[in-house]
Tab-separated table of C-alpha atoms in Angstrom:
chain	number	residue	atom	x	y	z
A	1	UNK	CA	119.002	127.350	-157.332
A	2	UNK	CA	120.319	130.474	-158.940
A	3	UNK	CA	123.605	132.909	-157.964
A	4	UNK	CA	124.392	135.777	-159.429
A	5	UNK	CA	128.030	137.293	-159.917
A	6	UNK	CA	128.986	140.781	-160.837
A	7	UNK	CA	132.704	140.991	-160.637
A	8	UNK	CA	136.072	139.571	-162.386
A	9	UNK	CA	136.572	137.840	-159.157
A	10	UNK	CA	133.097	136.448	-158.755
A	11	UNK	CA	133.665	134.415	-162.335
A	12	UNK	CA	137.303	133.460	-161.154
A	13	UNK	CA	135.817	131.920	-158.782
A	14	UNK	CA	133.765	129.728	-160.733
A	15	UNK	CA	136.976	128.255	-161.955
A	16	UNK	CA	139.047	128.621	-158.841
A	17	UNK	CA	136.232	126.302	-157.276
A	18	UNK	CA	136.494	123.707	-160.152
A	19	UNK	CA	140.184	123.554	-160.190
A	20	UNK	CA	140.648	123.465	-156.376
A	21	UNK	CA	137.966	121.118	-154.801
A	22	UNK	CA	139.710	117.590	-154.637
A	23	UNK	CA	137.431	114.410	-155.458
A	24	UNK	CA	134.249	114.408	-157.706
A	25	UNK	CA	133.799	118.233	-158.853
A	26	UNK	CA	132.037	117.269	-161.681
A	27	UNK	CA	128.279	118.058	-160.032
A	28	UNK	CA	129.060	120.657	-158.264
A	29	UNK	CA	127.247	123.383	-159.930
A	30	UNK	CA	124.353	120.767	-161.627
A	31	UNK	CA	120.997	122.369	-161.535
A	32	UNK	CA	122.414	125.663	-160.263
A	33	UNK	CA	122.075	128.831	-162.670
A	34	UNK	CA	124.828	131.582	-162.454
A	35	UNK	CA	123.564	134.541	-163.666
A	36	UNK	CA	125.473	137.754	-164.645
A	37	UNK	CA	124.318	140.989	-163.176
A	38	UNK	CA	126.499	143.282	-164.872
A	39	UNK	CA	129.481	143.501	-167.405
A	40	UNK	CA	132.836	142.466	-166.257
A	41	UNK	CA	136.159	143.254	-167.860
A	42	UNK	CA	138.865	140.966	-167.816
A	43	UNK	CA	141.316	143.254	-168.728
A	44	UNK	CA	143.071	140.752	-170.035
A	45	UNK	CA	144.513	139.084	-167.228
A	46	UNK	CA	145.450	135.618	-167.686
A	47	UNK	CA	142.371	133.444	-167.517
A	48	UNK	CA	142.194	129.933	-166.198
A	49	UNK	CA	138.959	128.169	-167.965
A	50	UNK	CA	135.779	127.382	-166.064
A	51	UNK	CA	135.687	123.848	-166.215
A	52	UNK	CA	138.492	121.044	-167.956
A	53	UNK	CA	138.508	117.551	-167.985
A	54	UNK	CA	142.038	118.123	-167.336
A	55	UNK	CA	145.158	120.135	-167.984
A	56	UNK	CA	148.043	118.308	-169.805
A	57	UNK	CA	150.911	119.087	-166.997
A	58	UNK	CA	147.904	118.528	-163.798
A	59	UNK	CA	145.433	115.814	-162.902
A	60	UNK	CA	142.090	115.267	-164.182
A	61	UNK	CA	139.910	118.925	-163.021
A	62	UNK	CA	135.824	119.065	-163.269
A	63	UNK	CA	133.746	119.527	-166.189
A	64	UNK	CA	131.400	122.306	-165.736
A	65	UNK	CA	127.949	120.910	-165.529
A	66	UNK	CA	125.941	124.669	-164.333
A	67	UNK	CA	123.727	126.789	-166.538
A	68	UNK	CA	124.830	130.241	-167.469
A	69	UNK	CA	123.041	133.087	-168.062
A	70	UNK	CA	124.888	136.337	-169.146
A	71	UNK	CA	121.268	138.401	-168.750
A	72	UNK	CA	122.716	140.515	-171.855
A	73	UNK	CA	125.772	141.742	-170.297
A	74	UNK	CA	129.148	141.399	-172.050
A	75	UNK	CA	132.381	139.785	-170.921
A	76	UNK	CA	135.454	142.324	-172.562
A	77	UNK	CA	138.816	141.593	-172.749
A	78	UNK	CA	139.214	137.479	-172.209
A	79	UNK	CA	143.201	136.548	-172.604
A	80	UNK	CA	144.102	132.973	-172.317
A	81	UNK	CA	147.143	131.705	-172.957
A	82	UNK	CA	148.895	128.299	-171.513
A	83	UNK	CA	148.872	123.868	-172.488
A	84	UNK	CA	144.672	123.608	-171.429
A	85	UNK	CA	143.341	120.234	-172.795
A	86	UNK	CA	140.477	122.444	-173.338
A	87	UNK	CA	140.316	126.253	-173.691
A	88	UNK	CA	137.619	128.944	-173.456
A	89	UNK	CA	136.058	131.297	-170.820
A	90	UNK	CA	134.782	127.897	-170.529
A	91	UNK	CA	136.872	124.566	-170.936
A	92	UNK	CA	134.750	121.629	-170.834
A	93	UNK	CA	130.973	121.456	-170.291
A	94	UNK	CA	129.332	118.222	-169.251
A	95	UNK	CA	126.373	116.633	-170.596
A	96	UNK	CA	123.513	117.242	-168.601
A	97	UNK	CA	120.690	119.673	-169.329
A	98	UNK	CA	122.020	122.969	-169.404
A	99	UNK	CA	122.421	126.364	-170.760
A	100	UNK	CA	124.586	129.016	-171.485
A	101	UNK	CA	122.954	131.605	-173.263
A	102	UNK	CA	122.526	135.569	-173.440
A	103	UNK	CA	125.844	136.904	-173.877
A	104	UNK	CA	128.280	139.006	-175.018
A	105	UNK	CA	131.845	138.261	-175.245
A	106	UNK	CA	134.166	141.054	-176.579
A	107	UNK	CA	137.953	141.072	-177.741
A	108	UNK	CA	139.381	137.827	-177.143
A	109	UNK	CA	143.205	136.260	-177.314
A	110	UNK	CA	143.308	132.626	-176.781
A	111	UNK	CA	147.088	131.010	-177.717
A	112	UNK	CA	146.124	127.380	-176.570
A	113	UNK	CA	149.595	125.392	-176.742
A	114	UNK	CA	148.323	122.133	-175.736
A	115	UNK	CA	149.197	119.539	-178.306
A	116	UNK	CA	146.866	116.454	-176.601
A	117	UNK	CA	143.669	116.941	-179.259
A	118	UNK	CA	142.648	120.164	-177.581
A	119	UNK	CA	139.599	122.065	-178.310
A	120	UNK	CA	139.514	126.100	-178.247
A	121	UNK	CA	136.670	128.326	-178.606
A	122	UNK	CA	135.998	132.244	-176.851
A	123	UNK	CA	132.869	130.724	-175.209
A	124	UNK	CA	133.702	126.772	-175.039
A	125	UNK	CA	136.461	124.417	-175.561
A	126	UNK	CA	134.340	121.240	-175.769
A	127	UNK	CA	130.727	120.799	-175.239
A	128	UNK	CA	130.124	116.915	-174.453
A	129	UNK	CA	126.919	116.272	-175.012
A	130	UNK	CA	123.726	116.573	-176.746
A	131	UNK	CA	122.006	117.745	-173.612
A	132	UNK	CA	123.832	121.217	-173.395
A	133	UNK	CA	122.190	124.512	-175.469
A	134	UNK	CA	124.377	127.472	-176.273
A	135	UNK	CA	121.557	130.115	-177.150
A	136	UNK	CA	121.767	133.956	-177.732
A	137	UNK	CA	125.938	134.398	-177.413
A	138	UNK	CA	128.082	137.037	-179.552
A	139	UNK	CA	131.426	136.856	-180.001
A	140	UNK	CA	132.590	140.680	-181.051
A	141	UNK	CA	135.719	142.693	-181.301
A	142	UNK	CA	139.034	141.523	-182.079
A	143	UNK	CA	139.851	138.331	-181.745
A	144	UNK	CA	143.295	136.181	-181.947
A	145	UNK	CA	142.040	132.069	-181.200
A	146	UNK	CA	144.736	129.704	-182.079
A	147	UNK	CA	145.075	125.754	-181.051
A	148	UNK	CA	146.386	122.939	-182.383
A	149	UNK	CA	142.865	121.306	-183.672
A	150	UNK	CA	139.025	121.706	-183.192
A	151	UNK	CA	139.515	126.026	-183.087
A	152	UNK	CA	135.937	127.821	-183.447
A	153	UNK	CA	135.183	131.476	-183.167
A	154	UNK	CA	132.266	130.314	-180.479
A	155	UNK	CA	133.452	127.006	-179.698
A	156	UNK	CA	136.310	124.606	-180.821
A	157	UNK	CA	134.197	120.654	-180.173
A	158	UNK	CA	130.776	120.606	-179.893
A	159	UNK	CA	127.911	117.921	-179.924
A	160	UNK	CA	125.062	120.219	-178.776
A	161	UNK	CA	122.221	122.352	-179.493
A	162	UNK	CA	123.728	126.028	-180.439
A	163	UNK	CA	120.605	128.713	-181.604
A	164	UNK	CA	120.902	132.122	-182.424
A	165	UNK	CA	124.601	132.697	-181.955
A	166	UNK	CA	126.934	134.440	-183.705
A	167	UNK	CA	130.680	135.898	-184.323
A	168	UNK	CA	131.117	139.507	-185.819
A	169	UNK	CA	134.556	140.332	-185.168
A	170	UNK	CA	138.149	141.424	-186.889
A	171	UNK	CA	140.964	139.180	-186.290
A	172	UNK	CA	141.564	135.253	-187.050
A	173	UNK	CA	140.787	131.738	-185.683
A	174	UNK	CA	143.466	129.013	-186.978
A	175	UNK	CA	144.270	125.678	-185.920
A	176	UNK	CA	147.672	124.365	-186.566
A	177	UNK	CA	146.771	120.956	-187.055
A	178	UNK	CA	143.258	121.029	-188.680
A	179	UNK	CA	139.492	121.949	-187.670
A	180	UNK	CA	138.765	125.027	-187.222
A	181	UNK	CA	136.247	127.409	-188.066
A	182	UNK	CA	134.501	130.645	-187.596
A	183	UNK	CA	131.469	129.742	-185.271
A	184	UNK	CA	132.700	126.497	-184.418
A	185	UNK	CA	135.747	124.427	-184.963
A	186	UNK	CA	134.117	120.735	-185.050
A	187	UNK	CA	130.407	119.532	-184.905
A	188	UNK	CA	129.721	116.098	-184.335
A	189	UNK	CA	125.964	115.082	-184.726
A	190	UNK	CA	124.291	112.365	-182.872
């Protein structure tokens, strides 16, 4: 089954429904495909992340197990800034087969404050699971990603497949405690 979005408030409400549905959120969107029909700025309103396993001060949230696909449009202007157990336009991705791939995301600010092993990336927090391919994404612009460990450029924790991705921007990615780096803060191989 695919969806496709084309406004600010379209991708909010990927989140929204994530963080609001009570019970087992966690399949919600499996083996649905979001696609983006156009680009959306942010302009940098405070974002809450698609997906978490949970947030430090608030009870355990869903993982986002959906595919994305960004059709070559660009995201501009994501700001993020808060105590996320896992930050990005995307939090925490589940394991399942599934894709996020063919984007753009430009100028990012991401202060994660979370000390509870966070991860923090523009596209991804934490990818769990070998099952999940990041393919085709950009990270471009300025950029400002700080957390306290696991801080990537593309994504802070990942155990996945990521092809043909890549950061070209100004700016810096720093992790207070330790981990991070400029595609990805962490890889852990199978």
């Amino acid at each position: 089954t695919e969806y496709e979005i084309s406004s600010a408030a379209d991708l909010a409400g990927l989140s929204h429904i994530l963080w609001n549905r009570p019970g087992a959120t966690n399949n919600i969107f499996t083996g649905k495909t979001i696609k983006l029909t156009k680009d959306i700025d942010l302009n940098n309103k405070e974002w809450r992340p698609i997906g978490l396993s949970k947030n430090v001060n608030d009870v355990d949230k869903g993982k986002w197990f959906g595919s994305f696909d960004g059709q070559g449009h660009t995201i501009y202007n994501l700001n993020l800034t808060g105590d996320y157990q896992h930050a990005g336009l995307f939090g925490y991705t589940g394991s399942n087969e599934m894709r996020i791939e063919n984007l753009i995301i430009e100028n990012v600010t991401i202060a994660n404050s979370s000390s509870s092993k966070p991860a923090t990336g523009a596209l991804v927090g934490k990818v769990n699971g070998d099952k999940c391919t990041i393919s085709n994404v950009k990270v471009t612009g300025n950029i400002n990603i700080q957390g306290e460990q696991f801080v990537g450029g593309l994504v802070g924790y990942a155990r996945n497949t990521i092809e043909n991705c890549r950061v070209e921007a100004s700016g810096s990615i720093s992790s207070t405690y330790n981990d991070a780096g400029g595609l990805v803060g962490v890889y852990w191989a199978y």
